[in-house]
Tab-separated table of C-alpha atoms in Angstrom:
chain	number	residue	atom	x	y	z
A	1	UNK	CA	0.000	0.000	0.000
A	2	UNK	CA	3.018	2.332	-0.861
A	3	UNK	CA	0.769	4.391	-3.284
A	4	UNK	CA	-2.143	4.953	-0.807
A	5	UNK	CA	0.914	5.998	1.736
A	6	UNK	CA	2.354	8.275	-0.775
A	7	UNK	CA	-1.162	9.774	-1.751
A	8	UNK	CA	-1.991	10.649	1.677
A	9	UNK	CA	1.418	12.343	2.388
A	10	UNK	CA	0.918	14.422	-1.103
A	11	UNK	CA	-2.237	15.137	0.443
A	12	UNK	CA	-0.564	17.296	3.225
A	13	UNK	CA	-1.318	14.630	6.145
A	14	UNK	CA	1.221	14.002	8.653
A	15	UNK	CA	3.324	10.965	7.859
A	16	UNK	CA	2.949	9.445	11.575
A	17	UNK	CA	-0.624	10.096	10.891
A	18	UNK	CA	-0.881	8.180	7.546
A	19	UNK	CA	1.188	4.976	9.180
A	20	UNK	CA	-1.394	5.122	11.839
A	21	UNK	CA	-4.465	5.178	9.753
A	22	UNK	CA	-3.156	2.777	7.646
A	23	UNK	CA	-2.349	0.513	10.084
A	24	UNK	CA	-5.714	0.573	11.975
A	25	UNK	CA	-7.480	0.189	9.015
A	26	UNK	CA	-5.372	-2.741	8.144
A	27	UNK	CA	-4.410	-1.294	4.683
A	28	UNK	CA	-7.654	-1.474	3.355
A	29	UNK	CA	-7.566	1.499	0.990
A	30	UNK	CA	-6.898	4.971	0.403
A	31	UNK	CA	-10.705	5.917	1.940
A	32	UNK	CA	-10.934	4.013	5.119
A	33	UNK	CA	-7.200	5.766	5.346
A	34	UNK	CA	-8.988	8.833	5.083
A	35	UNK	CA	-12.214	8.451	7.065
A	36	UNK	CA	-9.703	7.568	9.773
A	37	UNK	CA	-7.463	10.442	9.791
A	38	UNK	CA	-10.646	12.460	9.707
A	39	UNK	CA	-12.245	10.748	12.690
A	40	UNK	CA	-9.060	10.850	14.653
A	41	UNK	CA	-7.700	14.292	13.659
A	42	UNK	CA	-7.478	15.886	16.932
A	43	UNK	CA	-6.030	12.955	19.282
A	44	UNK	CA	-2.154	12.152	19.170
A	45	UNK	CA	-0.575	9.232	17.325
A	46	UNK	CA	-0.389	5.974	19.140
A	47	UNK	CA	3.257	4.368	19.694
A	48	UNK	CA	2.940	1.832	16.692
A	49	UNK	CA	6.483	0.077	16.882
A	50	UNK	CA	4.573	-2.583	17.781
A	51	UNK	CA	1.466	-3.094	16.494
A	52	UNK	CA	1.408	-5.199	13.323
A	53	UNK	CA	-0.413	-3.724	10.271
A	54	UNK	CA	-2.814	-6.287	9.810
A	55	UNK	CA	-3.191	-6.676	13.903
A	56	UNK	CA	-7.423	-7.247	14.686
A	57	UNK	CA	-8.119	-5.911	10.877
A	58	UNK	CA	-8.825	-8.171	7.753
A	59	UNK	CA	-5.905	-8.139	5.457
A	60	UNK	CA	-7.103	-7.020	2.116
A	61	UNK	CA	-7.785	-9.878	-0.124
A	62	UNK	CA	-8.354	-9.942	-3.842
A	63	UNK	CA	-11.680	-12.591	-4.610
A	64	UNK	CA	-9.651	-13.709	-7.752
A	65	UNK	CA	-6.720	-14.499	-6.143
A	66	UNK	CA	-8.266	-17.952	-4.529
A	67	UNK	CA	-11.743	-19.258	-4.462
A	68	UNK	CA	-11.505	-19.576	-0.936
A	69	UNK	CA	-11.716	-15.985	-0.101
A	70	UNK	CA	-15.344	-16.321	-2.347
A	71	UNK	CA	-16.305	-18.690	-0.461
A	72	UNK	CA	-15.702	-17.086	3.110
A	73	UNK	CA	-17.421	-13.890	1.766
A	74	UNK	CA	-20.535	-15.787	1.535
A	75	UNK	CA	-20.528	-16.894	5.106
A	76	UNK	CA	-20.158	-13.604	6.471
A	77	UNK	CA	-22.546	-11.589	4.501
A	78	UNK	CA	-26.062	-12.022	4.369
A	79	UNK	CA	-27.334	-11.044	1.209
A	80	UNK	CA	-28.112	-13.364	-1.738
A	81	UNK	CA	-25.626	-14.126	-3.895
A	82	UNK	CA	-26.179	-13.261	-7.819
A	83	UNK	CA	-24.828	-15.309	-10.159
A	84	UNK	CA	-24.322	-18.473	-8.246
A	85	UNK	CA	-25.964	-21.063	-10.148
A	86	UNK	CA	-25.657	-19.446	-13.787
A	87	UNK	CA	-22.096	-17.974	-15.293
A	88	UNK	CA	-19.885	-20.768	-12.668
A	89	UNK	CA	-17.221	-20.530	-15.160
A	90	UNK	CA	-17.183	-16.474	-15.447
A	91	UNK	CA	-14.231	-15.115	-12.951
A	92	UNK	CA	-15.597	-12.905	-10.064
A	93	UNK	CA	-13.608	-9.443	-9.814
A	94	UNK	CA	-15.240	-7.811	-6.631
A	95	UNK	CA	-17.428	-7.758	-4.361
A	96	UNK	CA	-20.719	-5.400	-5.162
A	97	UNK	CA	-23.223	-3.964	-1.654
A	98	UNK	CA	-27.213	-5.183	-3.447
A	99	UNK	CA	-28.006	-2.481	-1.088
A	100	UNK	CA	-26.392	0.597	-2.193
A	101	UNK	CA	-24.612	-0.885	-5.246
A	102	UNK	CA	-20.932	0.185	-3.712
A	103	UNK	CA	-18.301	-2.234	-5.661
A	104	UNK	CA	-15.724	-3.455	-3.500
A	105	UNK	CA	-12.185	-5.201	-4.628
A	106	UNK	CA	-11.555	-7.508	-1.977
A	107	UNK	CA	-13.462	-8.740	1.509
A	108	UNK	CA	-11.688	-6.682	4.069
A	109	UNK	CA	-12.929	-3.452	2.064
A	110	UNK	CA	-16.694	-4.985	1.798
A	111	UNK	CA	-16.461	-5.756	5.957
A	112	UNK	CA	-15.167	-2.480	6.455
A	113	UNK	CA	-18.308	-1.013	4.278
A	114	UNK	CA	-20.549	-3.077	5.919
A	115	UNK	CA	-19.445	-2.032	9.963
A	116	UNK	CA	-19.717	1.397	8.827
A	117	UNK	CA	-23.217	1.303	6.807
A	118	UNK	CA	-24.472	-1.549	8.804
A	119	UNK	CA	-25.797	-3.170	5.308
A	120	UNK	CA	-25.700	-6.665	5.138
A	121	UNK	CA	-26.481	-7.372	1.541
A	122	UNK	CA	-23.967	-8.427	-0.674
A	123	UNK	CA	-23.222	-10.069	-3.763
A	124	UNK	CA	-19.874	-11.114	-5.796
A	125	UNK	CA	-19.418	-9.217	-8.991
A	126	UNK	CA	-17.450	-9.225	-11.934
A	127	UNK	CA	-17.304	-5.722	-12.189
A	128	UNK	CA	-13.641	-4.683	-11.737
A	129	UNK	CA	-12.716	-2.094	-9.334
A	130	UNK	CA	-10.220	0.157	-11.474
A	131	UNK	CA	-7.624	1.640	-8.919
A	132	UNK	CA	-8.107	6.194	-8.808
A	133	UNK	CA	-6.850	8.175	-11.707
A	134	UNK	CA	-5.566	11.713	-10.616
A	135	UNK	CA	-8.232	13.415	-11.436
A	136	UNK	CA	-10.420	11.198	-8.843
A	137	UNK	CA	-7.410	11.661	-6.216
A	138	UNK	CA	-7.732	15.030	-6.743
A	139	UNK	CA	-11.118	14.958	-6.607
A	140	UNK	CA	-10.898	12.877	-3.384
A	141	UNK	CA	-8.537	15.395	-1.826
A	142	UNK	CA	-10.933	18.268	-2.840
A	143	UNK	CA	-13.805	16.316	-0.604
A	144	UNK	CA	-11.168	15.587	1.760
A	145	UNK	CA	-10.315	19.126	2.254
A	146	UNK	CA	-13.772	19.962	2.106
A	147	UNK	CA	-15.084	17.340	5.032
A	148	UNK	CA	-11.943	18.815	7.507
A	149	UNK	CA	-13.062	22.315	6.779
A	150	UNK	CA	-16.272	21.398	7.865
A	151	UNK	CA	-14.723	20.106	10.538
A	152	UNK	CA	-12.222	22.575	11.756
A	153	UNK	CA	-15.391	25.415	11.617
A	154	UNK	CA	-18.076	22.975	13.589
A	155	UNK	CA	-15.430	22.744	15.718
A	156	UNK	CA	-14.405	26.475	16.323
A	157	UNK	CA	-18.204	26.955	16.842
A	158	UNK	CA	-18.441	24.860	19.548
A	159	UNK	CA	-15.199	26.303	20.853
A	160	UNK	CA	-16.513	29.562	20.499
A	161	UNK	CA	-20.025	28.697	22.300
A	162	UNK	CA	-17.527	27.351	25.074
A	163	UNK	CA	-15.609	30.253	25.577
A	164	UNK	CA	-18.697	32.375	25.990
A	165	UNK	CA	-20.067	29.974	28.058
A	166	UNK	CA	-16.886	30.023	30.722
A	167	UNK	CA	-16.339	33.473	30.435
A	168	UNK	CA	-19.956	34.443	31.332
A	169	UNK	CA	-19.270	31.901	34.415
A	170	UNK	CA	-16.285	34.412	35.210
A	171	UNK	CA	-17.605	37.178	34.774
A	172	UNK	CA	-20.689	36.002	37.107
A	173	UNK	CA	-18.231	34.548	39.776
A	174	UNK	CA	-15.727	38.274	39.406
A	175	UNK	CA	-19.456	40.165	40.022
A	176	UNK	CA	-20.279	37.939	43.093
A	177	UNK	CA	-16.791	38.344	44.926
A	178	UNK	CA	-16.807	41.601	44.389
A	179	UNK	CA	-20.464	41.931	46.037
A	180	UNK	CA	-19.189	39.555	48.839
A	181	UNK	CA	-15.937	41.901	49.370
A	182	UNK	CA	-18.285	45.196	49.282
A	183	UNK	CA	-20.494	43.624	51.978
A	184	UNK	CA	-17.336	42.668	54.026
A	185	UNK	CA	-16.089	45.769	53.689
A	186	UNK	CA	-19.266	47.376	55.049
A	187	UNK	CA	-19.786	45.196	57.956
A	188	UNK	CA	-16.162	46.324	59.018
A	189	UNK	CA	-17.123	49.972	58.081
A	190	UNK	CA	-20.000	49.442	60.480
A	191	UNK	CA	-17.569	47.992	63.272
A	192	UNK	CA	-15.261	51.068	63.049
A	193	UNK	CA	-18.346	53.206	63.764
A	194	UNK	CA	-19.302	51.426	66.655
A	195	UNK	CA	-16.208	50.935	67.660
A	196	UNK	CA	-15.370	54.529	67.665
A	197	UNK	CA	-18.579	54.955	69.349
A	198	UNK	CA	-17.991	53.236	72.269
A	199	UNK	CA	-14.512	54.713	72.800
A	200	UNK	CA	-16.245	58.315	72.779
A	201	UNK	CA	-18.614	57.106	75.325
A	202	UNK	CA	-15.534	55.702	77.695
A	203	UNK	CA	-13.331	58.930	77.305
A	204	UNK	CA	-16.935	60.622	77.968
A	205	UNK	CA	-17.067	58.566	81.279
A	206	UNK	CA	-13.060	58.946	82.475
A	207	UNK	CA	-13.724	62.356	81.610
A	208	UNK	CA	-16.280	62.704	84.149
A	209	UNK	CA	-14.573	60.496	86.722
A	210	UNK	CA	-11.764	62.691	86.215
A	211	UNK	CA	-13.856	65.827	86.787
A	212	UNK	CA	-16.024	64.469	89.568
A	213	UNK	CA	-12.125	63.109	91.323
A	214	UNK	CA	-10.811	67.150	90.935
A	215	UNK	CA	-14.265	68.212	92.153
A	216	UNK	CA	-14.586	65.907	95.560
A	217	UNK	CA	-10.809	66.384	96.294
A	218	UNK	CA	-11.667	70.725	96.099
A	219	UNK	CA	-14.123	70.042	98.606
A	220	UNK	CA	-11.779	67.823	100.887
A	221	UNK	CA	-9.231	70.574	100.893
A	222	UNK	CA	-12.056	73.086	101.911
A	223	UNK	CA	-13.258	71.162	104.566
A	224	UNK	CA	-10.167	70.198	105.915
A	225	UNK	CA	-9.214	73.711	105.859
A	226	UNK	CA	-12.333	75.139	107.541
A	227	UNK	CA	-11.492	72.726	110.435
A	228	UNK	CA	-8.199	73.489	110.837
A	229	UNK	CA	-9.140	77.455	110.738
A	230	UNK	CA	-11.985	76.533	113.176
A	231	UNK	CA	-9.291	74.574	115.872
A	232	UNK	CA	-7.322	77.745	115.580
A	233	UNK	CA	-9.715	80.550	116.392
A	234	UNK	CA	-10.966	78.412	118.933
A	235	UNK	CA	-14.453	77.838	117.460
A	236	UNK	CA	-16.528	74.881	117.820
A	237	UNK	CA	-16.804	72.448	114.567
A	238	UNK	CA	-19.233	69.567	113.734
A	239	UNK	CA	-16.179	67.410	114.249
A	240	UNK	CA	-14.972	68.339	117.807
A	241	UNK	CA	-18.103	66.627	119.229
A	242	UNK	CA	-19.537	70.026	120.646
A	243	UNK	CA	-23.373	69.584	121.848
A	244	UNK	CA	-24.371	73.119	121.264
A	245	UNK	CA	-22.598	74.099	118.055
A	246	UNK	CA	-22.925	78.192	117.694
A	247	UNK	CA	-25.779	79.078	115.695
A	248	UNK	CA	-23.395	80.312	112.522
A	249	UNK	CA	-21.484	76.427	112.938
A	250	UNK	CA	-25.023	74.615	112.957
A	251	UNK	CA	-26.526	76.381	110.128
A	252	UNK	CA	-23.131	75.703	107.850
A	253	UNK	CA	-23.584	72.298	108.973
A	254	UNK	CA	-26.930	71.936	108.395
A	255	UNK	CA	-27.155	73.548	105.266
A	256	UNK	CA	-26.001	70.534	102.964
A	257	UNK	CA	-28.248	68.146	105.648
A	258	UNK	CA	-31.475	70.196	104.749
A	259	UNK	CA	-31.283	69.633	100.991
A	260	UNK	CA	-32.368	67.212	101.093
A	261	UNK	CA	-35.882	67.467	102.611
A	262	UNK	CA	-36.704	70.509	100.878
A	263	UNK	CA	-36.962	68.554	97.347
A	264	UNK	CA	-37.857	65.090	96.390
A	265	UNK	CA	-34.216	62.862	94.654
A	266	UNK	CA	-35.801	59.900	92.756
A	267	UNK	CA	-32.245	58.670	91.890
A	268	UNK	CA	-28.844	58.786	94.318
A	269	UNK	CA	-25.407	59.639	91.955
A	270	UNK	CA	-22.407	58.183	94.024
A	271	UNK	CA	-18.639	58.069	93.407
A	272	UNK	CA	-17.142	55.320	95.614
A	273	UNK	CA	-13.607	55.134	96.277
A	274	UNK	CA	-12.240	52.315	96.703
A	275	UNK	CA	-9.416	51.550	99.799
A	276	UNK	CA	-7.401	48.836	97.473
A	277	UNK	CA	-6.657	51.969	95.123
A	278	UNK	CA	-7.323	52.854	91.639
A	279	UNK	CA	-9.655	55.260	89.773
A	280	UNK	CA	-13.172	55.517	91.517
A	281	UNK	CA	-16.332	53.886	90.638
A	282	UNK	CA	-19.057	55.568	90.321
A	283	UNK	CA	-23.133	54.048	89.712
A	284	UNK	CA	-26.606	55.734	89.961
A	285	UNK	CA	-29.140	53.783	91.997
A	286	UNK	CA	-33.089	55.029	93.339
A	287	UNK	CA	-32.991	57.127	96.502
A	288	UNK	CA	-34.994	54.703	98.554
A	289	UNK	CA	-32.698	51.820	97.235
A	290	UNK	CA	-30.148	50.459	100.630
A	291	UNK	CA	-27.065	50.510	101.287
A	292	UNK	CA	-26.282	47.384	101.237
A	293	UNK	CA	-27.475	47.264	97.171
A	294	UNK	CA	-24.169	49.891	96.943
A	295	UNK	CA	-21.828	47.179	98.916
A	296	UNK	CA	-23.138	44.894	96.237
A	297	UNK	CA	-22.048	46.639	93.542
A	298	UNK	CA	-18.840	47.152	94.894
A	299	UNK	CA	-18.438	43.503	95.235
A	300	UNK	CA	-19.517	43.026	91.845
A	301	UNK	CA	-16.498	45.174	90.678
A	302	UNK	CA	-13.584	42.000	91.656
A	303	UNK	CA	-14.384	38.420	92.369
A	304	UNK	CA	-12.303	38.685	95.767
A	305	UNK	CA	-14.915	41.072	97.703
A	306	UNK	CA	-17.202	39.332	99.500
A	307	UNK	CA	-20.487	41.708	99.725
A	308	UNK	CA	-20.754	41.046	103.491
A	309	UNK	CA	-17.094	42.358	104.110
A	310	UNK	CA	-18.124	45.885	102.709
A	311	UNK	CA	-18.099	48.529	104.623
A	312	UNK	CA	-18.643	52.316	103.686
A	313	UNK	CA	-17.374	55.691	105.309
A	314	UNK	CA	-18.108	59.560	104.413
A	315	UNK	CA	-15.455	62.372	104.410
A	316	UNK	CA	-17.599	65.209	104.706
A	317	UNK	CA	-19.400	65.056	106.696
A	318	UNK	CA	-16.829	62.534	108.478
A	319	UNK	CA	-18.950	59.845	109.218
A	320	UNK	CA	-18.544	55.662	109.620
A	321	UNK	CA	-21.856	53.575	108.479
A	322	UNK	CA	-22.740	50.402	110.799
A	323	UNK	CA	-23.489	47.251	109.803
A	324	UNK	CA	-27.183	47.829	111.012
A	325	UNK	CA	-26.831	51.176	108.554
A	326	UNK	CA	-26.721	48.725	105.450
A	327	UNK	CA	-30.588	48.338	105.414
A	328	UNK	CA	-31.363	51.652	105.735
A	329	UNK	CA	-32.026	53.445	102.146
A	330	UNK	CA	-29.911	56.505	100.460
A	331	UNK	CA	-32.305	58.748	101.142
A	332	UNK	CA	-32.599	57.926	104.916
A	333	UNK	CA	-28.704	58.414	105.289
A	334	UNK	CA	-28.390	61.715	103.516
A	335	UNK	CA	-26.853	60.240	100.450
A	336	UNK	CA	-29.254	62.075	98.052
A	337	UNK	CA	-28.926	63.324	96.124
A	338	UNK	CA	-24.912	62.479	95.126
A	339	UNK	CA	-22.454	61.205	97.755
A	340	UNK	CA	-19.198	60.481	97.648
A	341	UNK	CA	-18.126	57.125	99.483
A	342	UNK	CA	-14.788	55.272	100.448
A	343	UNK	CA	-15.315	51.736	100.421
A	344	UNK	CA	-13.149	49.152	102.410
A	345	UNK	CA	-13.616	45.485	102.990
């Protein structure tokens, strides 16, 4: 099958290509060479070093070469065979498809027709099959051309339909990340704000902590030098335990006692020092709320206070609270409506 070889590599086809279409049609012809190179274009040549030519395939057989071969083409076809019992003497040449009236040289190339049409009627004919003049190989390589073509633009279609395919799948995926990133980025926009927020709110508090220390500590220095004036002149003082305080003594002291009475506090502001250190704590509770609800605040401030181990004192005026003191409410102690208290436990 040199000249089918030869006509195939004229063609333009890849000479590792022809050798494998050749071979896997078992050198059957110059179209089953063809059909297979067009079947198989895209997919990579085999390692054929060793695979035999006529390996699983039919080797082409010429009906006039032995009377055998006749007779084996009649047990694997179907169809009726013309000519059987009239012209015994006349030579058959080929082998001729009753269906479709192809005209084959040899059994191999009648087999191959018949896996690929699925006909099953055939006949033995002295017809001979004359081998391809160059116009017919020309015109072969014209269809040839033709059918990859075809081919090659089916298959950039498809390609095409493909790549539009995948790349609106990209572009759908791009649009949802960046949707998913925008929404990220808001949520954390959202926890800077509140974030922010709440450290306004805490510099707010320290500030008035701060203010409310500076303001208490003004009013310790006043008092502390008011007494020590007082001790000097010789003049009686809440302090010095005095019964009958002079009338200008018990109406500075009872200034700050009386008002209270004269308005109603719903709610008691306290800043409560603490004796362990640090900045003060400070809470608002309801004026008829006790004590003891401030000791248990305190306690709730560090899990080593135990609320019964509380106990509260007053600067100004200088005063202790009892235990007994603890039930009484804010208002009933004076507390109202802002104190401030040193705690101790």
């Amino acid at each position: 099958m040199a000249g089918d070889k030869d006509t195939l590599v004229g063609m333009g086809f890849d000479l590792a290509r022809v050798e494998w279409a050749l071979k896997a049609t078992g050198n059957r012809g110059l179209q089953p060479a063809m059909d297979h190179i067009l079947e198989h274009e895209g997919e990579s040549v085999p390692d054929l070093s060793g695979v035999s030519e006529s390996k699983g395939r039919s080797q082409p057989m010429d009906v006039d070469d032995d009377d055998d071969d006749v007779e084996a083409l009649k047990g694997l076809v179907k169809g009726a065979v013309a000519g059987g019992s009239e012209g015994a003497d006349v030579e058959a040449k080929s082998i001729k498809c009753s269906q479709c009236g192809k005209v084959f040289k040899n059994t191999a190339l009648a087999n191959y027709h018949a896996e690929k049409s699925g006909h099953d009627q055939f006949e033995e004919s002295i017809e001979e099959v004359k081998p391809l003049t160059e116009e017919e190989k020309k015109q072969k390589l014209e269809e040839l051309r033709a059918k990859m073509a075809e081919k090659r633009a089916r298959k950039a279609e498809e390609d095409a339909l493909e790549n539009k395919a995948n790349e609106n799948i990209r572009r759908k995926t791009h649009k949802d990340l960046n949707k998913l990133r925008e929404e990220v980025q808001a949520k954390e926009i959202l926890k800077e704000v509140e974030a922010k927020k709440r450290e306004k709110v805490e510099e707010a508090k320290a500030r008035a902590a701060v203010k409310a220390q500076i303001e208490a500590d003004k009013k310790a220095r006043a008092d502390k030098a008011a007494r020590e004036k007082a001790i000097r002149e010789g003049k009686p003082f809440p302090d010095a335990g005095q019964s009958s305080p002079t009338p200008a003594a018990a109406a500075a002291a009872a200034k700050p006692a009386q008002s209270g009475p004269s308005k109603e506090f719903k709610e008691t502001r306290l800043q409560i020092r603490l004796a362990s250190g640090g900045a003060p704590i400070t809470t608002a509770l309801p004026s008829e709320s006790p004590l003891r609800e401030v000791a248990e605040f305190v306690a709730s401030q560090s899990p080593d206070i135990d609320v019964d181990s509380v106990s509260f004192s007053q600067a100004f005026p200088r005063k202790t609270f009892s235990a007994a003191e603890l039930s009484k409410s804010l208002k009933d102690l004076g507390l109202t409506p802002s104190a401030v208290l040193l705690a101790s436990w």
